[in-house]
XYZ file of C-alpha atoms in Angstrom:
703
model
C -13.777 14.449 23.205
C -13.902 14.885 26.869
C -12.477 12.059 29.060
C -13.722 10.382 31.354
C -13.122 9.129 34.420
C -12.777 5.426 32.648
C -10.502 6.896 29.911
C -8.349 8.768 32.883
C -8.547 5.374 35.256
C -6.688 3.602 31.982
C -4.184 6.311 30.872
C -3.121 6.527 35.271
C -2.888 2.900 34.649
C -0.509 3.088 31.377
C 1.574 5.745 32.935
C 1.802 3.938 36.487
C 2.077 0.199 35.855
C 4.943 -1.566 33.304
C 3.431 -4.247 31.415
C 4.723 -7.546 31.196
C 7.287 -6.963 27.641
C 5.137 -9.214 25.097
C 7.540 -11.504 22.585
C 5.150 -10.193 19.449
C 4.776 -14.188 18.076
C 1.169 -14.051 16.640
C -1.500 -15.039 18.274
C -3.731 -17.637 16.725
C -7.638 -17.894 16.683
C -7.456 -21.148 16.685
C -4.430 -23.199 15.731
C -1.478 -21.969 12.655
C -2.795 -24.183 10.462
C -0.069 -24.152 7.802
C 2.391 -25.482 10.659
C 0.162 -28.310 11.665
C -0.117 -29.269 8.111
C 3.593 -29.078 7.096
C 3.715 -31.549 10.319
C 1.516 -33.667 8.535
C -0.643 -33.398 12.135
C -4.192 -33.991 10.606
C -5.522 -35.288 13.391
C -4.617 -32.965 16.043
C -5.646 -30.490 13.235
C -8.972 -31.972 13.102
C -9.804 -32.482 16.576
C -8.753 -28.889 17.654
C -10.870 -27.184 14.804
C -14.164 -29.680 15.238
C -14.172 -28.936 18.697
C -14.175 -25.148 17.767
C -17.064 -25.717 15.803
C -19.148 -27.497 18.593
C -17.849 -24.676 20.578
C -19.584 -22.275 18.331
C -22.774 -23.126 18.817
C -22.912 -22.385 22.541
C -21.768 -18.797 22.962
C -21.319 -15.754 21.091
C -17.704 -15.559 22.128
C -16.912 -18.789 20.647
C -18.802 -18.234 17.362
C -16.704 -15.248 16.808
C -13.643 -17.091 17.745
C -14.024 -19.975 15.029
C -15.686 -17.131 12.022
C -12.698 -15.406 12.511
C -10.092 -18.345 12.333
C -11.394 -18.743 8.854
C -12.806 -15.359 7.439
C -10.380 -12.966 5.841
C -12.727 -9.862 5.287
C -11.263 -7.013 7.786
C -9.609 -9.857 9.341
C -6.369 -10.097 7.725
C -4.728 -12.223 10.475
C -6.742 -15.227 10.525
C -5.723 -18.615 10.972
C -5.665 -19.567 7.237
C -4.365 -16.638 6.007
C -0.392 -18.097 5.679
C -1.623 -20.918 3.660
C -3.691 -18.779 1.170
C -0.937 -16.514 1.012
C 1.303 -19.366 -0.155
C -0.850 -19.958 -3.100
C -0.156 -23.119 -4.858
C 1.849 -24.425 -2.227
C -0.687 -23.911 0.357
C -3.316 -25.454 -1.855
C -1.223 -28.316 -2.167
C -0.572 -28.680 1.754
C -4.679 -28.351 1.625
C -5.013 -31.431 -1.039
C -2.629 -33.451 0.957
C -4.807 -32.821 4.114
C -7.681 -34.164 2.294
C -6.536 -37.133 0.906
C -4.967 -38.264 3.920
C -8.587 -37.286 5.565
C -11.340 -37.398 3.091
C -13.992 -36.402 5.382
C -12.513 -33.537 6.982
C -14.812 -30.954 6.876
C -12.193 -28.654 8.090
C -9.771 -29.582 5.304
C -13.030 -28.860 2.701
C -13.559 -25.552 4.755
C -9.755 -24.863 4.299
C -9.788 -24.866 0.462
C -13.308 -23.012 0.402
C -11.411 -20.169 2.056
C -8.714 -20.733 -0.251
C -10.844 -20.056 -3.388
C -12.907 -17.465 -1.632
C -9.831 -15.295 -1.214
C -8.092 -16.329 -4.818
C -11.548 -15.259 -6.219
C -11.489 -11.932 -4.626
C -7.446 -11.903 -5.797
C -8.438 -12.238 -9.233
C -10.841 -9.292 -8.827
C -9.357 -7.030 -6.952
C -10.454 -6.062 -3.618
C -10.833 -2.372 -4.643
C -13.610 -1.052 -7.118
C -12.146 -3.523 -9.456
C -11.824 -0.547 -12.313
C -8.585 -2.269 -13.875
C -9.527 -6.580 -13.755
C -9.283 -7.445 -17.104
C -11.669 -10.058 -18.908
C -9.219 -12.755 -18.044
C -8.940 -12.124 -14.472
C -12.977 -12.101 -14.436
C -12.902 -15.661 -15.755
C -10.418 -16.572 -13.543
C -12.706 -14.759 -10.605
C -15.455 -16.726 -11.597
C -13.181 -20.582 -11.882
C -12.254 -19.781 -8.296
C -15.771 -19.123 -6.934
C -16.999 -22.312 -8.699
C -14.187 -24.446 -6.815
C -15.182 -22.888 -3.615
C -18.833 -23.890 -4.431
C -17.340 -27.264 -4.839
C -15.891 -27.227 -1.426
C -18.477 -25.864 0.422
C -20.564 -28.280 -0.931
C -18.058 -31.110 0.591
C -17.442 -29.353 3.460
C -20.897 -29.385 4.724
C -21.371 -32.918 3.614
C -18.726 -34.205 5.768
C -20.269 -32.203 8.352
C -24.279 -30.990 8.254
C -23.411 -28.479 11.355
C -20.648 -26.500 8.907
C -22.314 -23.243 8.827
C -18.831 -21.459 8.341
C -18.681 -22.994 4.428
C -21.761 -21.577 4.063
C -21.410 -18.558 5.320
C -18.172 -17.744 2.840
C -20.066 -18.801 -0.501
C -22.439 -16.399 0.860
C -20.220 -13.549 0.444
C -18.835 -14.499 -2.801
C -22.091 -15.569 -4.374
C -22.927 -11.342 -3.531
C -19.911 -10.446 -5.825
C -19.495 -13.728 -8.268
C -23.290 -15.607 -8.628
C -23.323 -19.349 -9.124
C -21.899 -21.644 -11.505
C -24.059 -22.181 -14.246
C -24.222 -25.924 -12.938
C -25.405 -24.959 -9.446
C -29.332 -24.513 -10.634
C -29.726 -28.449 -12.290
C -27.725 -29.447 -9.177
C -29.777 -28.427 -7.038
C -32.928 -29.490 -8.893
C -31.556 -32.677 -8.606
C -30.470 -33.071 -11.896
C -27.083 -34.999 -13.016
C -24.637 -32.685 -13.295
C -21.788 -34.299 -13.427
C -19.068 -33.405 -16.782
C -20.879 -30.433 -17.205
C -18.795 -27.610 -17.857
C -18.009 -25.227 -15.234
C -16.310 -22.002 -16.301
C -16.643 -22.980 -20.228
C -15.196 -19.098 -20.793
C -12.104 -20.580 -19.008
C -10.954 -23.093 -21.967
C -12.667 -20.394 -24.455
C -10.254 -17.948 -23.716
C -7.390 -20.427 -23.119
C -7.830 -21.065 -27.016
C -7.612 -17.902 -27.430
C -4.814 -16.505 -25.105
C -2.977 -19.478 -23.761
C -0.001 -17.491 -22.240
C -2.083 -15.011 -20.598
C -4.557 -17.935 -19.045
C -1.627 -19.965 -17.584
C 0.315 -16.948 -16.511
C -3.127 -16.044 -14.334
C -3.766 -19.557 -13.400
C -0.487 -20.116 -11.846
C -0.982 -17.426 -9.132
C -3.223 -19.752 -7.523
C -3.189 -23.191 -8.657
C -6.353 -23.069 -10.795
C -6.262 -26.126 -13.688
C -8.285 -26.534 -16.868
C -8.233 -30.129 -15.631
C -10.860 -29.133 -13.077
C -13.119 -27.048 -15.390
C -16.142 -29.318 -14.967
C -18.502 -30.273 -12.690
C -17.247 -33.223 -10.577
C -19.282 -35.829 -8.809
C -20.799 -33.843 -6.116
C -22.032 -35.433 -2.754
C -25.783 -33.656 -1.809
C -26.269 -32.910 1.835
C -29.651 -33.054 2.728
C -29.129 -29.446 4.677
C -28.641 -27.739 1.095
C -31.826 -26.175 -0.123
C -33.905 -26.706 -3.305
C -34.493 -24.487 -6.277
C -38.149 -24.503 -4.888
C -37.042 -23.027 -1.617
C -34.830 -20.386 -2.528
C -32.287 -19.624 -5.256
C -31.379 -15.538 -5.150
C -28.078 -14.392 -4.119
C -29.437 -14.917 -0.680
C -29.864 -19.034 -1.368
C -25.894 -19.522 1.055
C -27.394 -17.042 3.726
C -30.401 -19.460 4.107
C -28.516 -22.280 3.863
C -26.468 -20.958 6.914
C -29.551 -19.867 8.756
C -30.901 -23.538 8.430
C -27.780 -25.244 9.849
C -27.749 -22.462 12.343
C -30.801 -20.816 13.060
C -29.104 -17.989 15.807
C -26.252 -17.439 13.439
C -24.886 -13.977 14.234
C -21.188 -13.372 13.186
C -22.593 -14.260 9.474
C -25.144 -11.745 9.663
C -22.206 -9.232 9.761
C -20.345 -10.349 7.160
C -23.878 -10.630 4.692
C -24.600 -6.990 5.237
C -21.868 -4.730 4.296
C -22.597 -6.757 0.643
C -26.336 -5.266 0.536
C -24.533 -1.359 0.852
C -25.513 0.684 -1.950
C -21.677 0.689 -3.177
C -22.797 -3.376 -3.695
C -26.156 -2.462 -5.291
C -27.810 -2.768 -2.040
C -29.951 0.006 -0.128
C -30.164 0.395 3.693
C -34.080 -0.136 3.259
C -33.444 -2.969 2.204
C -31.086 -3.952 5.281
C -33.592 -2.481 7.271
C -36.418 -4.302 6.128
C -33.953 -7.848 6.915
C -33.354 -6.721 10.484
C -36.722 -6.315 11.336
C -37.856 -9.692 9.515
C -38.350 -13.013 11.834
C -34.863 -14.209 10.590
C -33.027 -11.620 12.839
C -35.797 -12.399 15.602
C -32.598 -14.261 17.890
C -30.656 -11.075 17.954
C -29.896 -9.414 21.300
C -30.384 -5.510 21.333
C -26.850 -5.376 21.409
C -26.316 -7.690 18.506
C -29.255 -5.814 16.752
C -27.268 -2.490 17.839
C -24.342 -3.446 15.678
C -26.181 -4.692 12.726
C -27.886 -1.381 12.457
C -24.665 0.865 13.062
C -23.366 -1.005 9.635
C -25.109 0.920 7.756
C -23.530 4.486 9.905
C -20.628 3.221 9.002
C -21.099 2.431 5.272
C -22.043 6.207 5.153
C -19.384 7.447 7.574
C -16.137 5.303 5.962
C -15.148 7.499 2.853
C -16.664 10.557 4.603
C -13.905 13.475 4.986
C -14.884 16.564 7.623
C -13.682 18.939 5.191
C -15.900 17.713 2.784
C -18.950 18.876 5.439
C -19.309 22.687 4.702
C -22.500 23.579 6.855
C -20.985 24.196 10.129
C -24.127 22.760 12.144
C -24.307 19.387 9.429
C -20.392 19.266 10.405
C -21.384 19.621 14.678
C -23.843 16.648 14.150
C -21.766 14.110 12.156
C -18.958 14.478 14.908
C -21.470 14.363 17.750
C -22.620 10.986 15.642
C -19.735 9.462 15.724
C -18.998 10.691 19.333
C -21.972 8.845 20.479
C -20.880 5.670 18.788
C -17.184 6.142 20.594
C -18.733 5.995 23.865
C -21.025 4.393 23.795
C -21.498 1.601 21.018
C -21.988 -2.170 22.856
C -19.762 -3.563 19.985
C -15.968 -2.789 20.215
C -15.430 -2.823 16.455
C -18.384 0.169 16.033
C -16.346 1.727 19.015
C -13.377 1.556 16.613
C -14.820 2.953 13.607
C -15.998 5.512 15.168
C -12.279 6.144 16.792
C -10.395 5.739 13.963
C -13.117 8.761 12.060
C -12.790 11.009 14.868
C -8.773 10.685 14.881
C -9.205 11.506 10.793
C -11.441 14.057 11.655
C -9.508 15.710 14.466
C -6.239 15.971 12.452
C -7.986 17.499 9.708
C -9.091 20.186 11.368
C -6.223 20.634 13.393
C -7.761 20.562 16.651
C -4.698 18.848 18.766
C -6.338 18.287 22.166
C -9.224 16.708 21.059
C -7.102 14.243 19.019
C -4.980 13.650 21.683
C -7.977 12.567 23.775
C -9.291 10.780 21.021
C -6.084 8.605 21.043
C -6.054 7.958 24.747
C -9.601 6.326 24.023
C -8.802 4.467 20.934
C -5.686 3.397 23.417
C -8.016 2.286 26.100
C -9.991 0.542 23.550
C -7.106 -1.201 21.952
C -7.685 -0.135 18.890
C -4.247 -0.360 16.776
C -3.073 2.914 15.417
C -1.579 3.312 12.184
C 1.798 4.777 11.328
C 0.938 8.426 11.078
C -1.198 7.981 14.834
C 1.090 6.199 16.494
C 3.941 9.090 16.087
C 1.162 11.027 17.214
C 0.791 9.507 20.113
C 4.526 9.248 21.006
C 4.159 12.837 20.674
C 1.611 13.863 22.519
C 3.051 11.190 25.695
C 6.293 13.208 25.491
C 4.972 16.322 25.703
C 2.696 15.363 28.957
C 3.748 11.564 30.513
C 7.921 11.969 29.596
C 9.217 10.519 32.632
C 6.345 7.472 33.127
C 5.666 3.808 31.268
C 2.923 5.008 28.620
C 4.994 5.291 25.966
C 6.601 1.319 26.454
C 3.083 0.187 27.542
C 1.920 2.143 24.560
C 4.278 0.357 22.202
C 3.887 -3.140 23.434
C 0.379 -2.899 23.023
C 0.553 -1.379 19.259
C 3.126 -3.380 17.773
C 1.069 -6.618 18.976
C -0.694 -7.604 15.805
C 0.158 -4.397 14.793
C -2.260 -2.394 11.839
C 0.897 -0.130 11.090
C 4.810 -1.417 10.651
C 5.890 1.671 12.064
C 5.120 0.226 15.576
C 7.118 -3.117 14.823
C 9.904 -0.444 13.560
C 9.831 1.925 17.017
C 9.351 -1.542 19.323
C 12.213 -3.261 17.676
C 15.144 -0.197 18.042
C 13.704 0.754 21.272
C 14.552 -2.762 22.380
C 17.846 -2.967 20.100
C 18.638 0.663 22.647
C 16.923 -0.030 25.741
C 15.001 3.511 25.297
C 11.739 4.576 26.851
C 12.138 1.362 29.393
C 12.410 -1.423 26.848
C 15.441 -3.969 28.528
C 18.764 -3.329 26.138
C 18.466 -6.785 23.987
C 20.335 -6.597 20.602
C 18.330 -10.583 20.045
C 14.869 -9.277 20.806
C 15.121 -5.946 18.674
C 16.716 -8.050 15.800
C 13.644 -10.366 15.844
C 11.010 -7.219 15.997
C 12.804 -6.171 13.029
C 12.962 -9.156 11.162
C 9.349 -9.080 10.982
C 9.181 -5.319 9.162
C 11.011 -7.510 6.034
C 7.389 -7.699 4.472
C 7.710 -4.081 3.905
C 11.769 -4.122 2.703
C 10.693 -1.963 -0.181
C 8.471 0.750 1.347
C 8.815 4.354 2.351
C 8.295 3.270 6.252
C 11.398 2.858 7.179
C 12.481 6.335 5.923
C 9.254 7.763 7.267
C 9.672 5.998 10.636
C 13.942 7.522 10.764
C 12.413 11.192 9.734
C 9.643 10.649 12.806
C 12.760 10.978 15.583
C 13.051 14.755 13.930
C 9.649 15.414 14.315
C 9.604 14.029 18.130
C 12.769 15.680 18.767
C 14.746 13.039 18.865
C 16.989 13.221 16.417
C 19.988 11.171 18.020
C 17.693 8.541 17.198
C 17.859 8.936 13.475
C 21.345 8.126 12.488
C 21.170 4.885 14.526
C 17.788 3.521 13.062
C 19.325 4.291 9.834
C 22.302 2.365 10.259
C 20.193 -0.867 11.412
C 18.068 -0.075 8.132
C 21.013 0.251 5.976
C 22.805 -2.593 7.413
C 19.526 -4.953 6.603
C 19.467 -3.257 3.034
C 16.477 -1.141 3.452
C 16.355 0.951 0.338
C 14.056 3.786 2.620
C 17.247 3.897 5.433
C 20.053 3.893 2.718
C 18.394 6.864 1.100
C 17.501 8.968 4.056
C 21.570 8.431 4.971
C 22.754 9.283 2.045
C 20.617 12.721 1.649
C 22.321 13.538 4.921
C 25.937 13.144 3.676
C 24.172 14.821 0.574
C 23.059 17.762 2.740
C 25.938 21.033 2.915
C 23.830 23.083 5.602
C 25.218 23.250 9.061
C 23.268 21.319 11.765
C 23.086 17.831 10.013
C 23.253 14.917 11.795
C 26.175 13.788 10.039
C 29.499 15.440 8.467
C 28.810 16.543 4.626
C 30.777 13.808 2.606
C 29.530 13.357 -0.900
C 31.767 10.420 -1.574
C 29.840 8.420 1.155
C 26.237 10.059 -0.001
C 27.102 8.897 -3.691
C 27.616 4.942 -2.461
C 24.599 5.119 -0.568
C 22.315 6.471 -2.994
C 24.011 3.790 -5.791
C 23.498 1.177 -2.877
C 19.779 1.923 -2.340
C 18.931 2.508 -6.324
C 20.555 -1.008 -7.090
C 18.509 -2.676 -4.480
C 15.049 -0.869 -5.966
C 15.844 -1.637 -9.789
C 16.084 -5.392 -8.864
C 12.843 -5.118 -7.063
C 10.789 -3.147 -9.971
C 12.807 -6.071 -12.505
C 11.653 -9.033 -10.076
C 8.010 -7.395 -10.324
C 7.520 -6.518 -14.339
C 9.102 -10.000 -14.792
C 6.230 -11.436 -13.541
C 3.929 -12.014 -16.434
C 0.230 -11.346 -15.997
C 0.430 -10.231 -12.674
C -2.626 -9.929 -10.619
C -3.720 -6.064 -9.124
C -1.898 -4.839 -6.230
C -4.696 -4.770 -3.261
C -2.926 -2.262 -1.329
C 0.840 -1.690 -0.488
C 3.160 0.841 -1.147
C 3.570 1.310 -4.915
C 5.656 4.549 -4.848
C 9.100 2.362 -6.067
C 9.545 4.050 -9.070
C 9.025 7.192 -7.577
C 11.730 6.613 -5.065
C 14.109 5.667 -7.801
C 13.589 8.845 -9.602
C 14.486 10.927 -6.334
C 17.554 8.756 -5.779
C 18.542 9.574 -9.715
C 18.088 13.167 -9.476
C 20.006 13.106 -6.130
C 22.799 10.689 -8.115
C 23.135 14.052 -10.444
C 23.824 15.875 -7.921
C 26.625 14.185 -6.499
C 28.401 13.571 -9.616
C 27.821 17.040 -10.539
C 29.625 18.310 -6.833
C 32.127 15.400 -7.775
C 33.406 17.178 -10.845
C 33.966 20.390 -9.003
C 35.540 18.620 -5.392
C 37.961 16.492 -7.835
C 41.191 17.589 -8.437
C 41.982 15.375 -11.131
C 40.567 16.499 -14.483
C 40.841 13.031 -15.362
C 38.023 12.310 -13.366
C 35.720 14.804 -14.665
C 34.276 13.480 -17.915
C 32.953 10.374 -15.881
C 31.164 12.258 -13.494
C 30.206 14.619 -16.418
C 28.497 11.272 -17.963
C 26.972 9.708 -15.036
C 25.191 13.437 -14.353
C 23.880 13.400 -17.384
C 22.650 9.734 -17.354
C 21.262 9.772 -14.046
C 19.289 13.505 -15.213
C 18.064 11.550 -17.855
C 17.091 8.530 -15.470
C 15.353 10.945 -13.492
C 13.598 12.300 -16.169
C 11.921 8.910 -17.977
C 10.698 8.200 -13.911
C 8.996 11.315 -14.083
C 11.164 13.860 -12.519
C 9.823 17.779 -13.019
C 13.180 19.580 -12.820
C 15.713 16.858 -14.178
C 14.773 17.466 -18.114
C 15.715 20.993 -18.118
C 18.448 20.601 -15.971
C 19.812 17.387 -18.442
C 19.518 20.276 -21.002
C 21.479 22.796 -19.564
C 24.377 20.607 -18.036
C 25.194 19.297 -21.933
C 26.837 22.893 -22.573
C 28.986 22.516 -19.293
C 30.541 19.261 -20.154
C 34.590 19.565 -20.539
C 34.374 16.317 -22.568
C 33.048 17.866 -26.097
C 32.572 14.426 -27.729
C 30.022 13.607 -25.055
C 28.439 17.152 -25.635
C 27.854 16.358 -29.322
C 26.397 12.809 -28.839
C 23.371 14.968 -27.477
C 23.025 17.701 -30.029
C 20.242 15.911 -31.783
C 18.400 15.703 -28.994
C 19.482 19.745 -28.003
C 18.161 20.697 -31.771
C 14.951 18.552 -31.527
C 14.047 20.599 -28.661
C 15.274 23.846 -29.456
C 12.996 23.589 -32.666
C 10.562 23.294 -29.985
C 11.166 26.722 -28.311
C 12.688 24.877 -25.154
C 14.395 27.232 -23.036
C 17.003 25.311 -21.834
C 17.981 23.694 -25.583
C 17.898 27.023 -27.181
C 20.402 28.473 -24.243
C 22.672 25.090 -24.343
C 22.680 25.568 -28.372
C 23.771 29.091 -28.049
C 26.143 28.086 -25.430
C 27.748 25.228 -27.966
C 27.980 27.633 -30.741
C 29.566 30.221 -28.809
C 32.279 28.021 -27.709
C 35.468 28.947 -29.245
C 37.601 25.191 -28.538
C 34.663 23.315 -29.912
C 35.976 23.163 -33.483
C 32.966 21.423 -34.619
C 30.247 23.230 -33.765
C 31.835 27.241 -33.311
C 29.239 29.543 -35.352
C 29.071 32.840 -33.528
C 26.034 33.786 -35.743
C 24.547 30.425 -34.521
C 25.053 31.212 -31.442
C 23.462 35.184 -31.452
C 20.397 33.415 -33.837
C 19.670 31.014 -30.965
C 20.340 33.699 -28.052
C 17.740 35.844 -29.869
C 15.328 33.280 -30.248
C 15.774 32.788 -26.307
C 15.407 36.440 -25.315
C 12.725 37.170 -27.713
C 10.143 33.721 -26.372
C 11.747 34.320 -22.949
C 11.762 38.256 -21.882
C 14.161 39.115 -19.055
C 14.271 35.524 -18.066
C 17.504 35.253 -15.706
C 18.594 32.007 -17.538
C 19.284 33.785 -20.558
C 20.824 36.720 -18.692
C 23.453 34.241 -16.670
C 24.230 31.984 -19.220
C 24.808 34.399 -22.083
C 25.414 37.943 -20.884
C 29.582 37.170 -20.952
C 29.080 35.497 -24.354
C 26.907 38.361 -26.516
C 25.955 41.406 -24.093
C 28.845 42.161 -21.557
C 30.904 44.682 -23.962
C 29.803 47.356 -26.692
C 31.582 45.140 -29.382
C 29.752 41.910 -28.448
C 26.561 43.888 -28.373
C 27.099 45.409 -31.609
C 27.726 41.702 -33.027
C 24.441 40.635 -31.586
C 22.598 43.274 -33.474
C 24.359 42.813 -36.561
C 23.731 39.443 -36.531
C 19.887 38.994 -35.421
C 18.708 42.748 -36.631
C 16.881 40.556 -39.616
C 15.329 37.693 -38.247
C 12.263 37.568 -39.005
C 9.461 36.809 -35.877
C 8.027 34.311 -38.429
C 11.369 32.186 -37.688
C 10.804 31.907 -34.154
C 10.895 28.415 -33.297
C 7.987 26.696 -31.227
C 5.455 28.015 -33.875
C 2.971 25.864 -35.520
C 2.632 25.941 -39.347
C -0.895 27.007 -40.432
C 0.090 25.618 -43.862
C 0.706 21.919 -42.363
């Protein structure tokens, strides 16, 4: 992807002109709604949003600003987000606003979006494959509450197109309440059962429904249709009561709306049981006659993005088709008139060039993305720094890039880089402990994820290893398990050239600290009854804990060797076996075999005997490590309970027969049975008459 003059000039500016240091304060489209509500500044909040609503009819910029303040789809930092994410507490603040200002259209709009998002959280934002029946019922109940709030919002101000737009999004997925058709016909619906399944299911599984309702503030007390106003702008069922009902209401209120169409069309894609033909027909209809050429282009490109968004260039085998596919994305990235389309194309191209290993094209694409102010994720943030260190090492490029990319960041690595660079005074950032810590405080939301560890490691990939330990120590002070884990790995590494000295005891302490934090986090997560489906975010906590347990086992094994006081060996040996067992239980592939083998290594025979039943069970299955361990346990003359050389020879024979020429058999059992002529004769005497039918692990055909 060649760089044109515009990109080259933007890159030159990034290199030569240092921008003002940004604070990283959250940028609101209109206002921090949650803060206003906590301070009960209702009139000021209404004034701000009433003005924004009025302005939304006057220009596309004002329309977009108002729209983005309220919608969550592909817009995680919308103005209502902190309130919605607060769950029941946020709902209580919204209700207090309504009680204080019953005719506030935006108090009702806030509730509309609250239930909109909560319905999606019950359903899950993914493919909903794991959504339970009870979750679907709760999603329907949220959808019903959203419709009620939307009607009230429109009644308070007949210009309230945003409420109709939000309701339209959910109607595409969740449909309409059972009473809606009767209500629009003018029939009396007060007291009609809202979501009857909610009450019915509650009778069958009250604990499950109560737990699920607690996530949002749903209540069985509200499971009936209340007395609702009948705004004149609402359509009757004689007009239109299809899934497009709320879109029609929205366009009746705001005939030249544009943002609402961009929110609606993705739900008419094939993945939502629509078709591209249907969308093209809609765009060609009189409904869209008011659109400008650039607006129409954006809506048409939504079809292109629907085809590209999940497409990997590696899936395209035909070279000609691959070339045309890349060329189309390049054309969109270069010439699309809407920034969202250019960002979509650039995001796809970044992954494309990375997949095919075209580093120069990737670097060119990164520069274009930075010019377009597209936020880069963790990986491409690292790639940008890597290329800039190569090509612009003595310029302001990295400083400017990190300032830009950390503001409302898409990936948390940019924020960690920013905080550390500020703490250490690197890459043009003024050394400032207070500001650096303020940036790192923002990363608390991903404390338990792997992002910290990945960012620490990235300095090694950037040939800036001297930054790894200081950043890891900053993370360790904040109880970040990934930072503790990285430090432990370094102290546990016996190879030359590591960044810290080899110290097993220090590594052990870091591993234990990280493990305890992860155990507490997992326990807190698992103690939540009937949790909702995680919509993205990090989920590898058990895998991290698994790896830490395995490393703890290695530490205890090394301490057995390093410790000169034999009285301490049994404790280390027990820990070794316990951690290997825990690592195995969490899915570590090597831990089980090592657990079985290390049982014969322990000096505490009582400890070895405590695991005898497990060893025997595994040996009968034909597990190599268990057979070797049984052979060693029965061959130990110091063990007055288990010593039996005949049994030792028998299990050695089984292991050698089932696993001929295996190094493990030779290494562990050679000295016991094969290093002298006498031992070999004794072994033959004990095993020569063992029939093949006695080999373990065989299926009995008579069973």
